[in-house]
């Protein structure tokens, strides 16, 4: 039915040369969200912090092991982190639905991420100076109200 040689896809392409075949709604919306999603400061800031921190934790073995110990450690009853544990997801460069999942997981693990970054900063001898500066900057940004507000706003806008 959607064949490129004799189906609906071919008929539409003959009628409108600029047409593009899209097999589902999400694939249609993903390119539409790319440009508008990069422009507002709110969304750009949320995506940047999630991408940078998630990549740092997931790609560096030392930090990943510290984070794994924090995630799997039992939590005292007065602790705010008694929700079910879902590991961080890398931020997908193109698919918005996956980005929303990644941002949601990041928000759910916010306390754990901050504890991980603070723990790594205490072990200064294992990371180069430029890495320490970046981790300190991430931790500082995570403590700001705007960062969490931007993250929650982005999830609400694109996750609806």
PDB file of C-alpha atoms in Angstrom:
ATOM      1  CA  UNK A   1       0.000   0.000   0.000  1.00  0.00           C
ATOM      2  CA  UNK A   2       2.803   2.450   0.768  1.00  0.00           C
ATOM      3  CA  UNK A   3       5.094   1.073  -1.925  1.00  0.00           C
ATOM      4  CA  UNK A   4       7.605   3.370  -3.560  1.00  0.00           C
ATOM      5  CA  UNK A   5       6.958   1.956  -7.056  1.00  0.00           C
ATOM      6  CA  UNK A   6       3.166   1.601  -7.357  1.00  0.00           C
ATOM      7  CA  UNK A   7       1.442   2.310  -4.034  1.00  0.00           C
ATOM      8  CA  UNK A   8       0.021   5.370  -2.324  1.00  0.00           C
ATOM      9  CA  UNK A   9       3.529   6.591  -1.614  1.00  0.00           C
ATOM     10  CA  UNK A  10       4.309   6.675  -5.358  1.00  0.00           C
ATOM     11  CA  UNK A  11       1.026   8.413  -6.237  1.00  0.00           C
ATOM     12  CA  UNK A  12       1.604  11.136  -3.627  1.00  0.00           C
ATOM     13  CA  UNK A  13       5.244  11.565  -4.680  1.00  0.00           C
ATOM     14  CA  UNK A  14       4.137  11.985  -8.325  1.00  0.00           C
ATOM     15  CA  UNK A  15       1.621  14.615  -7.287  1.00  0.00           C
ATOM     16  CA  UNK A  16       3.887  16.457  -4.800  1.00  0.00           C
ATOM     17  CA  UNK A  17       7.632  16.054  -5.342  1.00  0.00           C
ATOM     18  CA  UNK A  18       8.515  17.493  -1.927  1.00  0.00           C
ATOM     19  CA  UNK A  19       6.476  14.881  -0.055  1.00  0.00           C
ATOM     20  CA  UNK A  20       8.240  12.618   2.419  1.00  0.00           C
ATOM     21  CA  UNK A  21       7.084   9.197   3.530  1.00  0.00           C
ATOM     22  CA  UNK A  22       6.501   8.939   7.269  1.00  0.00           C
ATOM     23  CA  UNK A  23       5.455   5.600   8.721  1.00  0.00           C
ATOM     24  CA  UNK A  24       4.126   6.903  12.044  1.00  0.00           C
ATOM     25  CA  UNK A  25       3.070  10.061  13.870  1.00  0.00           C
ATOM     26  CA  UNK A  26       6.185  10.152  16.082  1.00  0.00           C
ATOM     27  CA  UNK A  27       8.494  10.145  13.074  1.00  0.00           C
ATOM     28  CA  UNK A  28       6.498  13.042  11.670  1.00  0.00           C
ATOM     29  CA  UNK A  29       6.683  15.061  14.887  1.00  0.00           C
ATOM     30  CA  UNK A  30      10.364  14.446  15.665  1.00  0.00           C
ATOM     31  CA  UNK A  31      11.726  16.612  12.805  1.00  0.00           C
ATOM     32  CA  UNK A  32       9.040  19.210  13.499  1.00  0.00           C
ATOM     33  CA  UNK A  33      10.249  19.571  17.103  1.00  0.00           C
ATOM     34  CA  UNK A  34      13.961  19.722  16.285  1.00  0.00           C
ATOM     35  CA  UNK A  35      14.333  23.418  15.468  1.00  0.00           C
ATOM     36  CA  UNK A  36      11.735  24.883  17.872  1.00  0.00           C
ATOM     37  CA  UNK A  37      13.104  22.628  20.607  1.00  0.00           C
ATOM     38  CA  UNK A  38      16.577  24.116  20.341  1.00  0.00           C
ATOM     39  CA  UNK A  39      15.619  27.778  20.423  1.00  0.00           C
ATOM     40  CA  UNK A  40      13.926  28.540  23.766  1.00  0.00           C
ATOM     41  CA  UNK A  41      16.335  28.914  26.662  1.00  0.00           C
ATOM     42  CA  UNK A  42      14.059  26.804  28.857  1.00  0.00           C
ATOM     43  CA  UNK A  43      14.233  23.718  26.670  1.00  0.00           C
ATOM     44  CA  UNK A  44      17.836  24.187  25.605  1.00  0.00           C
ATOM     45  CA  UNK A  45      19.008  24.493  29.223  1.00  0.00           C
ATOM     46  CA  UNK A  46      17.066  21.401  30.290  1.00  0.00           C
ATOM     47  CA  UNK A  47      18.349  19.315  27.382  1.00  0.00           C
ATOM     48  CA  UNK A  48      21.919  20.480  27.915  1.00  0.00           C
ATOM     49  CA  UNK A  49      22.085  19.609  31.610  1.00  0.00           C
ATOM     50  CA  UNK A  50      20.439  16.210  31.083  1.00  0.00           C
ATOM     51  CA  UNK A  51      22.729  15.379  28.150  1.00  0.00           C
ATOM     52  CA  UNK A  52      25.941  16.553  29.835  1.00  0.00           C
ATOM     53  CA  UNK A  53      25.368  14.977  33.236  1.00  0.00           C
ATOM     54  CA  UNK A  54      23.887  11.725  31.898  1.00  0.00           C
ATOM     55  CA  UNK A  55      26.748  11.290  29.431  1.00  0.00           C
ATOM     56  CA  UNK A  56      29.301  12.017  32.151  1.00  0.00           C
ATOM     57  CA  UNK A  57      27.790   9.449  34.500  1.00  0.00           C
ATOM     58  CA  UNK A  58      27.082   6.792  31.873  1.00  0.00           C
ATOM     59  CA  UNK A  59      30.306   7.089  29.853  1.00  0.00           C
ATOM     60  CA  UNK A  60      32.969   7.343  32.557  1.00  0.00           C
ATOM     61  CA  UNK A  61      33.548   4.038  34.360  1.00  0.00           C
ATOM     62  CA  UNK A  62      34.692   5.588  37.659  1.00  0.00           C
ATOM     63  CA  UNK A  63      31.659   7.870  37.942  1.00  0.00           C
ATOM     64  CA  UNK A  64      29.305   5.134  36.730  1.00  0.00           C
ATOM     65  CA  UNK A  65      30.512   2.773  39.469  1.00  0.00           C
ATOM     66  CA  UNK A  66      30.063   5.448  42.154  1.00  0.00           C
ATOM     67  CA  UNK A  67      26.567   6.168  40.832  1.00  0.00           C
ATOM     68  CA  UNK A  68      25.717   2.435  40.770  1.00  0.00           C
ATOM     69  CA  UNK A  69      26.733   2.108  44.442  1.00  0.00           C
ATOM     70  CA  UNK A  70      24.565   5.108  45.355  1.00  0.00           C
ATOM     71  CA  UNK A  71      21.582   3.840  43.374  1.00  0.00           C
ATOM     72  CA  UNK A  72      21.742   0.346  44.873  1.00  0.00           C
ATOM     73  CA  UNK A  73      22.501   1.438  48.458  1.00  0.00           C
ATOM     74  CA  UNK A  74      19.697   1.050  51.011  1.00  0.00           C
ATOM     75  CA  UNK A  75      18.143   4.333  52.001  1.00  0.00           C
ATOM     76  CA  UNK A  76      17.213   5.394  55.562  1.00  0.00           C
ATOM     77  CA  UNK A  77      13.500   5.876  56.201  1.00  0.00           C
ATOM     78  CA  UNK A  78      13.771   9.677  56.429  1.00  0.00           C
ATOM     79  CA  UNK A  79      15.459   9.808  53.030  1.00  0.00           C
ATOM     80  CA  UNK A  80      13.709  11.406  50.059  1.00  0.00           C
ATOM     81  CA  UNK A  81      14.989   8.713  47.687  1.00  0.00           C
ATOM     82  CA  UNK A  82      12.626   5.832  48.514  1.00  0.00           C
ATOM     83  CA  UNK A  83      11.013   5.785  45.058  1.00  0.00           C
ATOM     84  CA  UNK A  84      11.688   2.888  42.678  1.00  0.00           C
ATOM     85  CA  UNK A  85      15.096   3.124  41.061  1.00  0.00           C
ATOM     86  CA  UNK A  86      15.331   3.535  37.297  1.00  0.00           C
ATOM     87  CA  UNK A  87      18.778   4.030  35.847  1.00  0.00           C
ATOM     88  CA  UNK A  88      19.590   7.119  33.807  1.00  0.00           C
ATOM     89  CA  UNK A  89      18.950   7.001  30.076  1.00  0.00           C
ATOM     90  CA  UNK A  90      21.182   8.684  27.508  1.00  0.00           C
ATOM     91  CA  UNK A  91      19.563  11.607  25.724  1.00  0.00           C
ATOM     92  CA  UNK A  92      18.526  10.606  22.208  1.00  0.00           C
ATOM     93  CA  UNK A  93      19.689  13.188  19.640  1.00  0.00           C
ATOM     94  CA  UNK A  94      16.588  12.951  17.438  1.00  0.00           C
ATOM     95  CA  UNK A  95      13.593  11.236  19.014  1.00  0.00           C
ATOM     96  CA  UNK A  96      11.573  13.486  21.312  1.00  0.00           C
ATOM     97  CA  UNK A  97       9.631  10.708  22.997  1.00  0.00           C
ATOM     98  CA  UNK A  98      12.892   9.112  24.108  1.00  0.00           C
ATOM     99  CA  UNK A  99      14.156  12.529  25.213  1.00  0.00           C
ATOM    100  CA  UNK A 100      11.126  12.930  27.466  1.00  0.00           C
ATOM    101  CA  UNK A 101      11.828   9.514  29.016  1.00  0.00           C
ATOM    102  CA  UNK A 102      15.439  10.505  29.565  1.00  0.00           C
ATOM    103  CA  UNK A 103      14.471  13.824  31.172  1.00  0.00           C
ATOM    104  CA  UNK A 104      11.886  12.082  33.383  1.00  0.00           C
ATOM    105  CA  UNK A 105      14.422   9.506  34.560  1.00  0.00           C
ATOM    106  CA  UNK A 106      16.900  12.285  35.239  1.00  0.00           C
ATOM    107  CA  UNK A 107      14.314  14.161  37.308  1.00  0.00           C
ATOM    108  CA  UNK A 108      13.441  10.980  39.244  1.00  0.00           C
ATOM    109  CA  UNK A 109      17.139  10.418  40.006  1.00  0.00           C
ATOM    110  CA  UNK A 110      18.010  14.050  40.724  1.00  0.00           C
ATOM    111  CA  UNK A 111      18.985  13.433  44.363  1.00  0.00           C
ATOM    112  CA  UNK A 112      21.079  10.413  43.418  1.00  0.00           C
ATOM    113  CA  UNK A 113      22.802  12.336  40.629  1.00  0.00           C
ATOM    114  CA  UNK A 114      23.686  15.175  43.011  1.00  0.00           C
ATOM    115  CA  UNK A 115      25.033  12.718  45.595  1.00  0.00           C
ATOM    116  CA  UNK A 116      27.099  11.037  42.862  1.00  0.00           C
ATOM    117  CA  UNK A 117      28.596  14.327  41.679  1.00  0.00           C
ATOM    118  CA  UNK A 118      29.326  15.468  45.242  1.00  0.00           C
ATOM    119  CA  UNK A 119      30.959  12.110  46.035  1.00  0.00           C
ATOM    120  CA  UNK A 120      33.198  12.293  42.973  1.00  0.00           C
ATOM    121  CA  UNK A 121      34.191  15.874  43.823  1.00  0.00           C
ATOM    122  CA  UNK A 122      35.368  14.674  47.257  1.00  0.00           C
ATOM    123  CA  UNK A 123      37.695  12.142  45.548  1.00  0.00           C
ATOM    124  CA  UNK A 124      39.611  14.846  43.683  1.00  0.00           C
ATOM    125  CA  UNK A 125      42.704  12.765  43.030  1.00  0.00           C
ATOM    126  CA  UNK A 126      41.045  10.474  40.483  1.00  0.00           C
ATOM    127  CA  UNK A 127      39.844  13.097  37.978  1.00  0.00           C
ATOM    128  CA  UNK A 128      41.712  15.740  35.977  1.00  0.00           C
ATOM    129  CA  UNK A 129      41.244  19.408  36.867  1.00  0.00           C
ATOM    130  CA  UNK A 130      39.085  20.216  33.829  1.00  0.00           C
ATOM    131  CA  UNK A 131      36.800  17.303  34.726  1.00  0.00           C
ATOM    132  CA  UNK A 132      36.487  18.556  38.294  1.00  0.00           C
ATOM    133  CA  UNK A 133      35.553  22.015  37.045  1.00  0.00           C
ATOM    134  CA  UNK A 134      32.859  20.530  34.795  1.00  0.00           C
ATOM    135  CA  UNK A 135      31.447  18.349  37.599  1.00  0.00           C
ATOM    136  CA  UNK A 136      31.406  21.308  39.978  1.00  0.00           C
ATOM    137  CA  UNK A 137      29.554  23.358  37.346  1.00  0.00           C
ATOM    138  CA  UNK A 138      26.983  20.571  36.832  1.00  0.00           C
ATOM    139  CA  UNK A 139      26.390  20.317  40.562  1.00  0.00           C
ATOM    140  CA  UNK A 140      26.027  24.089  40.859  1.00  0.00           C
ATOM    141  CA  UNK A 141      23.496  24.150  37.998  1.00  0.00           C
ATOM    142  CA  UNK A 142      21.517  21.275  39.536  1.00  0.00           C
ATOM    143  CA  UNK A 143      21.144  23.261  42.767  1.00  0.00           C
ATOM    144  CA  UNK A 144      19.495  26.165  40.934  1.00  0.00           C
ATOM    145  CA  UNK A 145      15.717  26.503  40.905  1.00  0.00           C
ATOM    146  CA  UNK A 146      15.729  27.442  37.219  1.00  0.00           C
ATOM    147  CA  UNK A 147      17.282  24.147  36.176  1.00  0.00           C
ATOM    148  CA  UNK A 148      14.601  22.025  37.815  1.00  0.00           C
ATOM    149  CA  UNK A 149      11.880  24.402  36.632  1.00  0.00           C
ATOM    150  CA  UNK A 150      13.154  24.194  33.050  1.00  0.00           C
ATOM    151  CA  UNK A 151      13.400  20.424  33.256  1.00  0.00           C
ATOM    152  CA  UNK A 152       9.875  19.985  34.597  1.00  0.00           C
ATOM    153  CA  UNK A 153       8.506  22.486  32.061  1.00  0.00           C
ATOM    154  CA  UNK A 154      10.176  20.667  29.169  1.00  0.00           C
ATOM    155  CA  UNK A 155       8.782  17.334  30.320  1.00  0.00           C
ATOM    156  CA  UNK A 156       5.286  18.819  30.571  1.00  0.00           C
ATOM    157  CA  UNK A 157       5.475  20.487  27.147  1.00  0.00           C
ATOM    158  CA  UNK A 158       6.846  17.540  25.188  1.00  0.00           C
ATOM    159  CA  UNK A 159       5.502  14.698  27.283  1.00  0.00           C
ATOM    160  CA  UNK A 160       1.842  15.587  26.944  1.00  0.00           C
TER     161      UNK A 160
END
